[in-house]
CSV table of C-alpha atoms in Angstrom, one decimal:
chain,number,residue,atom,x,y,z
A,1,GLY,CA,6.6,15.5,-13.8
A,2,GLY,CA,8.3,18.6,-12.5
A,3,ASP,CA,8.1,17.6,-8.8
A,4,GLY,CA,10.8,14.9,-9.0
A,5,ALA,CA,13.2,16.8,-6.7
A,6,ALA,CA,10.6,17.1,-3.9
A,7,THR,CA,9.6,13.4,-4.0
A,8,SER,CA,13.1,12.0,-4.4
A,9,SER,CA,14.4,14.0,-1.4
A,10,SER,CA,11.5,12.9,0.8
A,11,ALA,CA,12.1,9.3,-0.2
A,12,GLY,CA,15.6,9.4,1.4
A,13,ALA,CA,19.1,8.3,0.7
A,14,GLY,CA,18.3,4.6,0.6
A,15,GLN,CA,17.3,4.9,-3.1
A,16,ALA,CA,20.8,5.4,-4.5
A,17,ASP,CA,20.9,1.9,-6.0
A,18,ALA,CA,17.1,1.5,-6.4
A,19,SER,CA,15.8,0.4,-9.8
A,20,PRO,CA,13.5,2.7,-11.8
A,21,SER,CA,10.5,0.6,-10.7
A,22,ILE,CA,11.3,1.2,-7.0
A,23,LYS,CA,11.9,4.9,-7.5
A,24,ALA,CA,8.6,5.1,-9.2
A,25,TYR,CA,6.9,3.2,-6.3
A,26,ASP,CA,8.4,5.6,-3.8
A,27,GLU,CA,7.4,8.7,-5.8
A,28,PHE,CA,3.7,7.8,-6.1
A,29,SER,CA,3.5,6.3,-2.6
A,30,ALA,CA,5.1,9.0,-0.4
A,31,PRO,CA,2.5,11.8,-0.9
A,32,SER,CA,-0.5,9.6,-0.1
A,33,LEU,CA,1.2,7.9,2.8
A,34,ALA,CA,2.0,11.3,4.3
A,35,LYS,CA,-1.6,12.5,3.8
A,36,PHE,CA,-2.9,9.3,5.4
A,37,ALA,CA,-0.6,9.7,8.4
A,38,SER,CA,-1.7,13.3,8.7
A,39,ALA,CA,-5.4,12.3,8.6
A,40,CYS,CA,-4.9,9.6,11.2
A,41,ALA,CA,-3.0,12.1,13.4
A,42,GLY,CA,-5.9,14.6,12.9
A,43,ILE,CA,-8.5,12.0,13.9
A,44,GLY,CA,-6.4,11.2,16.9
A,45,GLY,CA,-6.3,8.3,19.4
A,46,GLU,CA,-4.7,4.9,19.6
A,47,ASP,CA,-7.0,3.3,16.9
A,48,ALA,CA,-6.2,5.9,14.3
A,49,ALA,CA,-2.4,5.5,15.1
A,50,ASN,CA,-2.8,1.7,14.7
A,51,LEU,CA,-4.5,2.1,11.3
A,52,ASN,CA,-1.6,4.2,10.1
A,53,THR,CA,0.9,1.6,11.3
A,54,LEU,CA,-1.0,-1.2,9.5
A,55,LEU,CA,-0.9,0.7,6.2
A,56,VAL,CA,2.8,1.8,6.6
A,57,ASN,CA,3.9,-1.8,7.4
A,58,ALA,CA,1.9,-3.3,4.5
A,59,TRP,CA,3.2,-0.7,2.0
A,60,ALA,CA,6.8,-1.3,3.2
A,61,ALA,CA,6.4,-5.1,2.9
A,62,GLN,CA,5.0,-4.7,-0.6
A,63,ARG,CA,8.1,-2.5,-1.4
A,64,GLN,CA,10.4,-5.2,0.0
A,65,PHE,CA,8.8,-7.7,-2.3
A,66,LEU,CA,9.2,-5.4,-5.3
A,67,VAL,CA,12.9,-4.7,-4.4
A,68,MET,CA,13.4,-8.5,-4.3
A,69,ALA,CA,11.8,-8.8,-7.7
A,70,SER,CA,14.1,-6.1,-9.1
A,71,LYS,CA,17.2,-8.0,-7.8
A,72,CYS,CA,16.2,-11.7,-8.0
A,73,LYS,CA,15.1,-14.4,-10.4
A,74,LYS,CA,11.5,-15.4,-10.0
A,75,PRO,CA,11.1,-17.7,-7.0
A,76,LYS,CA,9.8,-21.2,-7.3
A,77,ASP,CA,7.8,-20.7,-4.1
A,78,MET,CA,6.0,-17.4,-4.4
A,79,MET,CA,4.2,-17.7,-1.0
A,80,ALA,CA,7.6,-18.2,0.8
A,81,ALA,CA,8.9,-15.1,-0.9
A,82,LEU,CA,5.8,-13.1,0.1
A,83,LYS,CA,6.2,-14.3,3.7
A,84,ALA,CA,10.0,-13.5,3.7
A,85,CYS,CA,9.2,-9.9,2.8
A,86,GLY,CA,6.5,-9.5,5.4
A,87,VAL,CA,3.6,-9.2,2.9
A,88,VAL,CA,1.5,-12.1,4.3
A,89,ASP,CA,2.0,-11.0,8.0
A,90,ALA,CA,1.1,-7.4,7.1
A,91,MET,CA,-2.1,-8.4,5.3
A,92,GLN,CA,-3.1,-10.8,8.1
A,93,ALA,CA,-2.5,-8.1,10.7
A,94,ALA,CA,-4.8,-5.7,9.0
A,95,GLY,CA,-7.5,-8.4,8.8
A,96,LYS,CA,-7.2,-9.4,12.4
A,97,ALA,CA,-7.1,-5.8,13.7
A,98,SER,CA,-10.8,-5.2,12.9
A,99,LYS,CA,-13.0,-4.4,16.0
A,100,ARG,CA,-16.4,-3.2,16.9
A,101,GLY,CA,-16.8,0.4,17.9
A,102,PRO,CA,-16.3,3.8,16.3
A,103,PHE,CA,-13.4,2.6,14.2
A,104,GLU,CA,-15.0,-0.6,12.9
A,105,LEU,CA,-15.5,0.9,9.4
A,106,HIS,CA,-12.0,2.3,9.3
A,107,PHE,CA,-10.4,-1.0,10.1
A,108,LYS,CA,-12.6,-2.7,7.4
A,109,THR,CA,-11.6,0.0,4.9
A,110,VAL,CA,-7.9,-0.6,5.4
A,111,ALA,CA,-8.2,-4.4,5.5
A,112,GLU,CA,-10.3,-4.5,2.3
A,113,GLY,CA,-8.0,-2.0,0.6
A,114,LEU,CA,-4.9,-4.0,1.4
A,115,GLY,CA,-6.5,-6.9,-0.3
A,116,ALA,CA,-5.2,-5.1,-3.4
A,117,LEU,CA,-1.8,-6.4,-2.5
A,118,ASN,CA,-2.8,-9.8,-3.7
A,119,TRP,CA,-1.9,-8.4,-7.1
A,120,LEU,CA,1.7,-9.4,-6.3
A,121,MET,CA,0.6,-13.1,-6.9
A,122,ILE,CA,-1.6,-12.5,-10.0
A,123,GLU,CA,-0.7,-13.1,-13.6
A,124,PRO,CA,-1.4,-11.9,-16.3
A,125,ASN,CA,-3.8,-9.2,-15.1
A,126,PRO,CA,-2.9,-7.7,-11.7
A,127,ARG,CA,-5.1,-4.7,-12.3
A,128,GLU,CA,-8.3,-6.7,-11.6
A,129,MET,CA,-7.1,-7.6,-8.1
A,130,ILE,CA,-6.2,-3.9,-7.4
A,131,GLU,CA,-9.6,-2.7,-8.5
A,132,HIS,CA,-11.2,-5.4,-6.3
A,133,GLY,CA,-9.3,-4.0,-3.3
A,134,ILE,CA,-10.4,-0.4,-4.1
A,135,GLY,CA,-14.0,-1.5,-4.5
A,136,GLY,CA,-13.9,-3.3,-1.2
A,137,ALA,CA,-12.4,-0.3,0.6
A,138,ASP,CA,-14.8,2.1,-1.0
A,139,TYR,CA,-17.8,0.1,0.4
A,140,SER,CA,-16.8,1.0,4.0
A,141,ALA,CA,-15.1,4.3,3.2
A,142,ASN,CA,-18.3,5.7,1.7
A,143,LYS,CA,-20.1,4.9,5.0
A,144,ILE,CA,-17.4,6.9,6.8
A,145,ARG,CA,-17.9,9.8,4.3
A,146,ILE,CA,-21.7,9.8,4.8
A,147,ALA,CA,-21.2,9.8,8.6
A,148,HIS,CA,-19.1,12.9,8.4
A,149,LYS,CA,-20.9,14.6,5.5
A,150,ARG,CA,-20.0,18.2,4.6
A,151,ASN,CA,-22.3,20.9,5.9
A,152,THR,CA,-23.4,18.7,8.8
A,153,PRO,CA,-22.4,19.0,12.5
A,154,THR,CA,-20.4,15.7,12.2
A,155,PHE,CA,-18.3,16.9,9.3
A,156,ASP,CA,-14.6,16.1,9.8
A,157,GLU,CA,-12.1,16.9,7.1
A,158,HIS,CA,-9.6,14.4,8.6
A,159,GLN,CA,-12.2,11.6,8.1
A,160,HIS,CA,-12.5,12.5,4.4
A,161,ALA,CA,-8.7,12.7,4.1
A,162,PHE,CA,-8.4,9.3,5.6
A,163,CYS,CA,-10.7,7.8,2.9
A,164,ASP,CA,-9.4,9.9,0.0
A,165,SER,CA,-5.6,9.4,0.7
A,166,LEU,CA,-6.1,5.6,0.9
A,167,LYS,CA,-8.1,5.5,-2.3
A,168,LYS,CA,-5.5,7.6,-4.1
A,169,LEU,CA,-2.7,5.3,-2.8
A,170,LEU,CA,-4.5,2.2,-4.0
A,171,SER,CA,-5.6,3.8,-7.3
A,172,ASP,CA,-2.1,4.9,-8.1
A,173,LEU,CA,-1.0,1.2,-8.1
A,174,ILE,CA,-2.9,0.8,-11.4
A,175,PRO,CA,-0.8,3.2,-13.5
A,176,TYR,CA,2.3,2.0,-11.6
A,177,THR,CA,1.7,-1.7,-12.4
A,178,LYS,CA,0.7,-0.8,-16.0
A,179,GLN,CA,4.1,0.9,-16.4
A,180,HIS,CA,6.3,-1.6,-14.5
A,181,HIS,CA,4.5,-4.8,-13.9
A,182,LEU,CA,1.9,-5.0,-16.6
A,183,THR,CA,1.3,-8.8,-16.7
A,184,GLY,CA,2.4,-9.4,-13.1
A,185,VAL,CA,5.5,-8.7,-11.0
A,186,SER,CA,8.5,-8.3,-13.2
A,187,TRP,CA,11.5,-10.4,-12.0
A,188,ASN,CA,15.2,-10.0,-12.9
A,189,PHE,CA,16.0,-13.1,-15.0
A,190,ARG,CA,19.7,-12.2,-14.6
A,191,GLY,CA,19.3,-11.6,-10.8
A,192,GLN,CA,20.3,-13.5,-7.7
A,193,ASP,CA,18.6,-16.5,-6.1
A,194,PRO,CA,15.7,-15.1,-4.1
A,195,ALA,CA,16.7,-17.4,-1.2
A,196,THR,CA,19.8,-15.3,-0.8
A,197,PHE,CA,17.9,-12.0,-0.7
A,198,SER,CA,18.0,-10.1,2.6
A,199,PRO,CA,14.9,-7.9,3.2
A,200,GLU,CA,16.6,-6.0,6.0
A,201,ALA,CA,19.3,-4.7,3.6
A,202,SER,CA,16.7,-2.7,1.7
A,203,ALA,CA,14.9,-0.6,4.3
A,204,ALA,CA,11.8,1.3,3.0
A,205,PRO,CA,12.4,5.0,2.5
A,206,ALA,CA,8.7,5.6,1.8
A,207,ALA,CA,7.8,4.3,5.3
A,208,ALA,CA,10.6,6.3,6.8
A,209,ALA,CA,9.4,9.5,5.2
A,210,THR,CA,5.9,8.7,6.5
A,211,ALA,CA,7.1,8.3,10.0
A,212,ALA,CA,8.9,11.6,9.7
A,213,ALA,CA,5.7,13.3,8.4
A,214,ALA,CA,3.7,11.9,11.3
């Protein structure tokens, strides 16, 4: 679209050698990550800040894995590759963070939504796993929406933005994977051995932009 200049500048200078699939990932991710960070800041408090951190870390780990895929041959041990990029830790952290109290539904929404990241392991139809994550997140998010319904004393636009920005971020994975990873993660058959890939060497501009926005 015509907003490429805005999105590429917000993604930062770390994209100079990024593949088209990584540039596309940053472009669809950055606006929703920024809106989610803004919603969490608007809700306020330690729990909301932690929810933003959980999402930022998981999205950055997913990006690391996709950077690895753009530069490496397909690994024999997929779980080891997911662990090396932090995907497993990030998803487990979201699952363990859930707690009783006023943010119970919020933690469930994020944890269920991040279940969509299981698409990274799925062939040949990653879309089903993404849709499963969106459906799981919606179940709790809709309860948040009802609790803060418009035209009621408990209405809070930040609560709605929390739900809406997460759903948009997850939903945008569907056209993204259709374009770049239709039957599962696309690996570089001419690339390096994944065992030699260093995740630290490819920091996540999308996460950096989100931190700046927060």
